[in-house]
PDB file of C-alpha atoms in Angstrom:
ATOM      1  CA  GLN M  10     227.458 386.265  57.053  1.00  0.00           C
ATOM      2  CA  SER M  11     224.512 389.364  57.043  1.00  0.00           C
ATOM      3  CA  GLN M  12     226.303 391.626  54.930  1.00  0.00           C
ATOM      4  CA  GLU M  13     227.352 389.286  53.229  1.00  0.00           C
ATOM      5  CA  ALA M  14     223.317 387.988  52.963  1.00  0.00           C
ATOM      6  CA  ALA M  15     222.657 391.085  51.043  1.00  0.00           C
ATOM      7  CA  LYS M  16     225.387 391.255  48.955  1.00  0.00           C
ATOM      8  CA  TYR M  17     224.526 388.274  47.050  1.00  0.00           C
ATOM      9  CA  LEU M  18     220.668 389.105  47.171  1.00  0.00           C
ATOM     10  CA  GLU M  19     221.613 392.617  44.607  1.00  0.00           C
ATOM     11  CA  SER M  20     223.954 390.978  43.110  1.00  0.00           C
ATOM     12  CA  ILE M  21     221.396 388.355  41.877  1.00  0.00           C
ATOM     13  CA  LEU M  22     218.340 390.919  41.283  1.00  0.00           C
ATOM     14  CA  SER M  23     216.363 392.612  38.551  1.00  0.00           C
ATOM     15  CA  ASP M  24     213.774 394.028  38.008  1.00  0.00           C
ATOM     16  CA  GLU M  25     209.900 392.870  38.620  1.00  0.00           C
ATOM     17  CA  PHE M  26     211.248 390.212  40.450  1.00  0.00           C
ATOM     18  CA  ILE M  27     209.445 388.495  43.774  1.00  0.00           C
ATOM     19  CA  ILE M  28     211.129 388.295  46.785  1.00  0.00           C
ATOM     20  CA  ALA M  29     209.885 385.973  49.683  1.00  0.00           C
ATOM     21  CA  VAL M  30     211.889 386.537  52.953  1.00  0.00           C
ATOM     22  CA  THR M  31     210.790 384.255  56.380  1.00  0.00           C
ATOM     23  CA  GLY M  32     211.589 385.680  59.986  1.00  0.00           C
ATOM     24  CA  GLY M  33     213.372 385.722  62.467  1.00  0.00           C
ATOM     25  CA  THR M  34     216.697 388.226  64.049  1.00  0.00           C
ATOM     26  CA  THR M  35     219.251 386.932  60.787  1.00  0.00           C
ATOM     27  CA  ILE M  36     216.725 387.319  58.051  1.00  0.00           C
ATOM     28  CA  ALA M  37     215.006 391.202  59.509  1.00  0.00           C
ATOM     29  CA  SER M  38     219.210 391.491  60.463  1.00  0.00           C
ATOM     30  CA  ILE M  39     220.062 391.535  56.557  1.00  0.00           C
ATOM     31  CA  SER M  40     217.928 394.536  56.121  1.00  0.00           C
ATOM     32  CA  ASN M  41     220.060 396.650  57.635  1.00  0.00           C
ATOM     33  CA  TYR M  42     222.333 396.664  55.038  1.00  0.00           C
ATOM     34  CA  VAL M  43     220.897 396.394  51.714  1.00  0.00           C
ATOM     35  CA  HIS M  44     221.748 399.601  49.755  1.00  0.00           C
ATOM     36  CA  GLN M  45     218.589 402.266  49.900  1.00  0.00           C
ATOM     37  CA  THR M  46     218.076 402.671  46.022  1.00  0.00           C
ATOM     38  CA  ASP M  47     215.290 403.038  43.306  1.00  0.00           C
ATOM     39  CA  LYS M  48     217.697 400.723  40.785  1.00  0.00           C
ATOM     40  CA  TRP M  49     215.138 397.608  40.857  1.00  0.00           C
ATOM     41  CA  LYS M  50     212.418 398.393  39.320  1.00  0.00           C
ATOM     42  CA  ARG M  51     208.452 397.229  40.778  1.00  0.00           C
ATOM     43  CA  LEU M  52     210.551 394.633  43.751  1.00  0.00           C
ATOM     44  CA  LEU M  53     207.718 393.258  45.541  1.00  0.00           C
ATOM     45  CA  PHE M  54     208.385 392.028  48.696  1.00  0.00           C
ATOM     46  CA  ILE M  55     206.305 388.763  50.806  1.00  0.00           C
ATOM     47  CA  ALA M  56     206.079 387.755  53.698  1.00  0.00           C
ATOM     48  CA  ALA M  57     206.617 383.228  52.935  1.00  0.00           C
ATOM     49  CA  ARG M  58     205.256 382.670  56.608  1.00  0.00           C
ATOM     50  CA  GLY M  59     202.510 383.601  58.854  1.00  0.00           C
ATOM     51  CA  GLY M  60     203.919 385.035  62.800  1.00  0.00           C
ATOM     52  CA  VAL M  61     206.036 382.995  64.694  1.00  0.00           C
ATOM     53  CA  GLY M  62     206.814 383.740  68.699  1.00  0.00           C
ATOM     54  CA  LYS M  63     205.792 387.199  70.110  1.00  0.00           C
ATOM     55  CA  ASP M  64     208.191 389.467  68.536  1.00  0.00           C
ATOM     56  CA  VAL M  65     206.702 391.272  66.089  1.00  0.00           C
ATOM     57  CA  ARG M  66     209.721 393.259  64.473  1.00  0.00           C
ATOM     58  CA  LEU M  67     211.749 389.513  63.792  1.00  0.00           C
ATOM     59  CA  GLN M  68     207.522 387.622  61.611  1.00  0.00           C
ATOM     60  CA  ALA M  69     207.980 388.108  57.670  1.00  0.00           C
ATOM     61  CA  ASN M  70     205.120 390.659  57.632  1.00  0.00           C
ATOM     62  CA  THR M  71     207.791 393.228  59.591  1.00  0.00           C
ATOM     63  CA  ILE M  72     210.757 392.138  57.053  1.00  0.00           C
ATOM     64  CA  ALA M  73     209.387 392.350  54.194  1.00  0.00           C
ATOM     65  CA  SER M  74     208.126 396.534  54.611  1.00  0.00           C
ATOM     66  CA  LEU M  75     211.934 396.066  56.277  1.00  0.00           C
ATOM     67  CA  PHE M  76     213.002 394.892  52.733  1.00  0.00           C
ATOM     68  CA  ALA M  77     210.883 396.904  50.099  1.00  0.00           C
ATOM     69  CA  ASN M  78     211.177 400.442  52.414  1.00  0.00           C
ATOM     70  CA  LYS M  79     215.201 400.358  51.647  1.00  0.00           C
ATOM     71  CA  MET M  80     214.701 399.339  48.182  1.00  0.00           C
ATOM     72  CA  ASN M  81     211.136 401.602  46.797  1.00  0.00           C
ATOM     73  CA  GLY M  82     209.599 398.663  46.400  1.00  0.00           C
ATOM     74  CA  SER M  83     206.499 397.230  47.264  1.00  0.00           C
ATOM     75  CA  TYR M  84     205.267 394.113  49.846  1.00  0.00           C
ATOM     76  CA  ARG M  85     202.763 391.982  50.776  1.00  0.00           C
ATOM     77  CA  THR M  86     201.223 390.220  53.974  1.00  0.00           C
ATOM     78  CA  LEU M  87     200.153 387.469  55.213  1.00  0.00           C
ATOM     79  CA  TYR M  88     198.432 387.504  58.914  1.00  0.00           C
ATOM     80  CA  MET M  89     198.136 384.477  60.766  1.00  0.00           C
ATOM     81  CA  PRO M  90     199.486 382.320  63.241  1.00  0.00           C
ATOM     82  CA  ASP M  91     202.393 380.350  62.157  1.00  0.00           C
ATOM     83  CA  SER M  92     200.664 376.796  63.174  1.00  0.00           C
ATOM     84  CA  LEU M  93     196.874 376.383  61.622  1.00  0.00           C
ATOM     85  CA  SER M  94     194.686 374.251  63.124  1.00  0.00           C
ATOM     86  CA  GLU M  95     192.913 371.852  60.740  1.00  0.00           C
ATOM     87  CA  GLU M  96     189.763 373.069  60.668  1.00  0.00           C
ATOM     88  CA  ALA M  97     191.382 376.384  59.817  1.00  0.00           C
ATOM     89  CA  TYR M  98     193.719 375.421  57.133  1.00  0.00           C
ATOM     90  CA  SER M  99     190.445 373.802  55.406  1.00  0.00           C
ATOM     91  CA  THR M 100     188.770 377.562  55.590  1.00  0.00           C
ATOM     92  CA  MET M 101     191.690 380.161  55.354  1.00  0.00           C
ATOM     93  CA  LYS M 102     193.344 377.848  51.897  1.00  0.00           C
ATOM     94  CA  LYS M 103     189.210 378.883  50.332  1.00  0.00           C
ATOM     95  CA  GLU M 104     190.133 382.411  51.296  1.00  0.00           C
ATOM     96  CA  PRO M 105     190.791 384.561  48.163  1.00  0.00           C
ATOM     97  CA  PHE M 106     193.637 386.216  49.586  1.00  0.00           C
ATOM     98  CA  ILE M 107     195.098 382.996  50.514  1.00  0.00           C
ATOM     99  CA  LYS M 108     194.899 381.924  46.523  1.00  0.00           C
ATOM    100  CA  GLU M 109     196.789 385.280  46.002  1.00  0.00           C
ATOM    101  CA  MET M 110     199.553 385.006  48.042  1.00  0.00           C
ATOM    102  CA  VAL M 111     200.120 380.960  46.966  1.00  0.00           C
ATOM    103  CA  ASP M 112     200.248 382.069  43.352  1.00  0.00           C
ATOM    104  CA  LEU M 113     202.355 384.706  43.484  1.00  0.00           C
ATOM    105  CA  TYR M 114     204.309 381.653  45.515  1.00  0.00           C
ATOM    106  CA  GLU M 115     204.540 380.215  42.117  1.00  0.00           C
ATOM    107  CA  ARG M 116     205.628 383.331  41.070  1.00  0.00           C
ATOM    108  CA  THR M 117     208.698 383.335  43.006  1.00  0.00           C
ATOM    109  CA  ASN M 118     211.980 384.503  41.705  1.00  0.00           C
ATOM    110  CA  ILE M 119     214.270 384.789  44.876  1.00  0.00           C
ATOM    111  CA  ILE M 120     213.479 383.325  48.597  1.00  0.00           C
ATOM    112  CA  ILE M 121     215.423 384.294  51.610  1.00  0.00           C
ATOM    113  CA  HIS M 122     214.978 382.099  54.490  1.00  0.00           C
ATOM    114  CA  GLY M 123     216.783 380.980  57.738  1.00  0.00           C
ATOM    115  CA  ILE M 124     217.036 376.937  58.525  1.00  0.00           C
ATOM    116  CA  GLY M 125     216.553 376.329  62.305  1.00  0.00           C
ATOM    117  CA  ASP M 126     216.556 373.878  65.103  1.00  0.00           C
ATOM    118  CA  ALA M 127     214.199 371.300  65.325  1.00  0.00           C
ATOM    119  CA  LEU M 128     213.427 371.898  69.013  1.00  0.00           C
ATOM    120  CA  GLU M 129     213.671 375.096  69.115  1.00  0.00           C
ATOM    121  CA  MET M 130     212.121 376.205  66.649  1.00  0.00           C
ATOM    122  CA  ALA M 131     208.800 373.466  67.955  1.00  0.00           C
ATOM    123  CA  ARG M 132     209.678 376.203  71.026  1.00  0.00           C
ATOM    124  CA  ARG M 133     209.238 378.973  69.431  1.00  0.00           C
ATOM    125  CA  ARG M 134     205.328 378.463  68.259  1.00  0.00           C
ATOM    126  CA  ASN M 135     205.013 377.130  71.641  1.00  0.00           C
ATOM    127  CA  SER M 136     204.231 373.438  70.776  1.00  0.00           C
ATOM    128  CA  SER M 137     203.102 371.287  74.009  1.00  0.00           C
ATOM    129  CA  LEU M 138     205.646 368.680  75.579  1.00  0.00           C
ATOM    130  CA  GLU M 139     204.422 365.729  74.020  1.00  0.00           C
ATOM    131  CA  GLU M 140     204.995 367.559  70.761  1.00  0.00           C
ATOM    132  CA  ILE M 141     208.127 368.773  71.592  1.00  0.00           C
ATOM    133  CA  GLN M 142     208.532 365.354  72.696  1.00  0.00           C
ATOM    134  CA  ARG M 143     207.507 363.216  70.373  1.00  0.00           C
ATOM    135  CA  LEU M 144     209.629 366.028  67.467  1.00  0.00           C
ATOM    136  CA  GLU M 145     212.751 364.469  69.704  1.00  0.00           C
ATOM    137  CA  GLU M 146     211.470 360.584  69.094  1.00  0.00           C
ATOM    138  CA  ILE M 147     211.790 360.624  65.260  1.00  0.00           C
ATOM    139  CA  GLY M 148     214.328 362.129  65.634  1.00  0.00           C
ATOM    140  CA  ALA M 149     214.012 365.811  64.217  1.00  0.00           C
ATOM    141  CA  VAL M 150     217.261 367.886  64.140  1.00  0.00           C
ATOM    142  CA  SER M 151     216.862 371.021  62.241  1.00  0.00           C
ATOM    143  CA  GLU M 152     213.320 372.963  60.333  1.00  0.00           C
ATOM    144  CA  ALA M 153     212.574 375.059  57.399  1.00  0.00           C
ATOM    145  CA  PHE M 154     208.780 376.389  55.814  1.00  0.00           C
ATOM    146  CA  GLY M 155     207.238 374.416  58.002  1.00  0.00           C
ATOM    147  CA  TYR M 156     209.654 370.705  57.561  1.00  0.00           C
ATOM    148  CA  TYR M 157     211.005 369.682  60.695  1.00  0.00           C
ATOM    149  CA  PHE M 158     213.641 367.146  59.084  1.00  0.00           C
ATOM    150  CA  ASN M 159     216.232 363.874  60.244  1.00  0.00           C
ATOM    151  CA  SER M 160     219.607 364.193  60.607  1.00  0.00           C
ATOM    152  CA  GLN M 161     219.701 362.536  56.896  1.00  0.00           C
ATOM    153  CA  GLY M 162     217.491 364.521  56.013  1.00  0.00           C
ATOM    154  CA  GLU M 163     214.511 363.377  55.153  1.00  0.00           C
ATOM    155  CA  ALA M 164     210.842 365.132  56.221  1.00  0.00           C
ATOM    156  CA  VAL M 165     209.759 363.099  59.419  1.00  0.00           C
ATOM    157  CA  HIS M 166     207.059 365.939  60.771  1.00  0.00           C
ATOM    158  CA  ARG M 167     205.501 369.124  59.038  1.00  0.00           C
ATOM    159  CA  ILE M 168     202.589 371.547  60.473  1.00  0.00           C
ATOM    160  CA  ARG M 169     199.872 373.426  58.731  1.00  0.00           C
ATOM    161  CA  THR M 170     200.907 376.112  57.139  1.00  0.00           C
ATOM    162  CA  ILE M 171     199.112 378.960  54.567  1.00  0.00           C
ATOM    163  CA  GLY M 172     202.899 380.429  52.910  1.00  0.00           C
ATOM    164  CA  VAL M 173     205.902 378.067  51.089  1.00  0.00           C
ATOM    165  CA  GLN M 174     205.415 374.374  50.880  1.00  0.00           C
ATOM    166  CA  LEU M 175     208.658 372.400  49.945  1.00  0.00           C
ATOM    167  CA  LYS M 176     207.573 371.144  46.566  1.00  0.00           C
ATOM    168  CA  GLN M 177     207.706 374.897  45.481  1.00  0.00           C
ATOM    169  CA  LEU M 178     210.804 375.942  46.447  1.00  0.00           C
ATOM    170  CA  GLU M 179     212.166 373.564  42.991  1.00  0.00           C
ATOM    171  CA  ASN M 180     210.960 375.853  40.905  1.00  0.00           C
ATOM    172  CA  MET M 181     212.737 378.969  42.067  1.00  0.00           C
ATOM    173  CA  GLU M 182     215.546 381.169  40.582  1.00  0.00           C
ATOM    174  CA  HIS M 183     217.217 381.920  43.200  1.00  0.00           C
ATOM    175  CA  LEU M 184     217.327 380.291  47.236  1.00  0.00           C
ATOM    176  CA  LEU M 185     219.255 382.288  50.094  1.00  0.00           C
ATOM    177  CA  ALA M 186     219.409 379.872  53.015  1.00  0.00           C
ATOM    178  CA  VAL M 187     221.109 382.735  55.699  1.00  0.00           C
ATOM    179  CA  ALA M 188     221.933 381.076  59.493  1.00  0.00           C
ATOM    180  CA  GLY M 189     225.553 380.753  61.275  1.00  0.00           C
ATOM    181  CA  GLY M 190     225.914 380.129  65.158  1.00  0.00           C
ATOM    182  CA  THR M 191     227.984 376.855  65.981  1.00  0.00           C
ATOM    183  CA  LYS M 192     224.762 375.686  67.590  1.00  0.00           C
ATOM    184  CA  LYS M 193     223.407 375.757  63.719  1.00  0.00           C
ATOM    185  CA  ALA M 194     225.762 373.137  62.228  1.00  0.00           C
ATOM    186  CA  ASN M 195     224.144 370.083  62.838  1.00  0.00           C
ATOM    187  CA  ALA M 196     220.746 371.236  61.583  1.00  0.00           C
ATOM    188  CA  LEU M 197     222.502 373.313  58.685  1.00  0.00           C
ATOM    189  CA  LEU M 198     223.791 369.548  58.037  1.00  0.00           C
ATOM    190  CA  SER M 199     220.754 368.175  58.215  1.00  0.00           C
ATOM    191  CA  TYR M 200     219.145 369.931  56.164  1.00  0.00           C
ATOM    192  CA  PHE M 201     220.902 370.611  53.344  1.00  0.00           C
ATOM    193  CA  LYS M 202     220.311 367.393  52.667  1.00  0.00           C
ATOM    194  CA  GLN M 203     217.455 367.477  51.027  1.00  0.00           C
ATOM    195  CA  ALA M 204     218.131 371.213  50.132  1.00  0.00           C
ATOM    196  CA  PRO M 205     217.031 372.623  46.256  1.00  0.00           C
ATOM    197  CA  ALA M 206     221.015 372.157  44.529  1.00  0.00           C
ATOM    198  CA  GLN M 207     219.965 376.633  44.052  1.00  0.00           C
ATOM    199  CA  THR M 208     219.916 376.941  47.359  1.00  0.00           C
ATOM    200  CA  VAL M 209     223.893 378.978  48.308  1.00  0.00           C
ATOM    201  CA  LEU M 210     224.765 379.017  51.987  1.00  0.00           C
ATOM    202  CA  VAL M 211     225.495 382.037  53.656  1.00  0.00           C
ATOM    203  CA  THR M 212     227.266 381.283  57.620  1.00  0.00           C
ATOM    204  CA  ASP M 213     229.784 382.329  59.059  1.00  0.00           C
ATOM    205  CA  GLU M 214     233.119 380.983  60.421  1.00  0.00           C
ATOM    206  CA  GLY M 215     231.626 378.716  63.609  1.00  0.00           C
ATOM    207  CA  ALA M 216     229.294 377.659  62.173  1.00  0.00           C
ATOM    208  CA  ALA M 217     231.181 376.728  58.466  1.00  0.00           C
ATOM    209  CA  GLN M 218     234.122 375.042  61.527  1.00  0.00           C
ATOM    210  CA  GLU M 219     231.791 372.872  63.475  1.00  0.00           C
ATOM    211  CA  MET M 220     229.952 371.323  59.864  1.00  0.00           C
ATOM    212  CA  MET M 221     233.634 370.137  59.279  1.00  0.00           C
ATOM    213  CA  ARG M 222     234.364 368.589  62.167  1.00  0.00           C
ATOM    214  CA  ILE M 223     230.828 366.463  62.401  1.00  0.00           C
ATOM    215  CA  MET M 224     231.371 365.605  58.841  1.00  0.00           C
ATOM    216  CA  GLU M 225     235.030 364.531  59.960  1.00  0.00           C
ATOM    217  CA  GLN M 226     233.608 362.627  62.486  1.00  0.00           C
ATOM    218  CA  ASN M 227     231.234 360.875  60.303  1.00  0.00           C
ATOM    219  CA  ASN M 228     234.016 359.830  58.025  1.00  0.00           C
TER     220      ASN M 228
END
C-alpha cells in the first residue's frame, strides 16, 4: 500500500505544491517509495500535527523532512506535543510561527494522513485510564487529526491540538488517506462515514476484505 500511495502522490504533484503529512509507520514508509528527483520545483512539505509518542522517526516533523530530501523540496516543522492543555493551547495560538503554520495549512494542496484506531491512538498519546474509559463509553472507533469518531462517523471527542483542523480539509485539493491491516477495518468504515468527498483511500487486501465482510454483515 505504501508503494501505491507513493505512485498516486507522484501522479498528482505539481510545482509549488504544499504537502502536509501526519506521523506514523505507514506514512513514514511512503517516503521510501517516492523517487529521488528534482522534477518538481519548490515543493514544501509541512508537519500536519505535533509529535505523538516517543519515537521521533515516526513523527510528522521527521517524515516531512524525509519527503523533502527525496523530492528536492523544503520542509517546515511543528515542534510541540500533539495534545496541549487549555492554557498552553491559548498561549501557543498567539505565537507568530504558529500563525505562519496555520496560514500554510489554509494553502495546503495535498495532505497525506493515516487513520487510527481510537483507543490505540489514545494510548499512544499517553491518555489516562479515565480518558480511555471515557472514549470507550462514548463509542469512539476511529481517530484522525485529533478528532475521535464513532461508528456513524460523528465526532464525539477532540483534543486541543495545533495542526490541520477538520474544517480545513474541505478546501484541500487532494486528501490521501493511507491505512491498512484487518484491525483497521472498523476505524476506516467509521472515518469514511464523514470523510470529505475528495479523499482517496489507499489500503491493503486484509483491510478491504474485512470492511466488505462487516458491511455485508450489517446489511
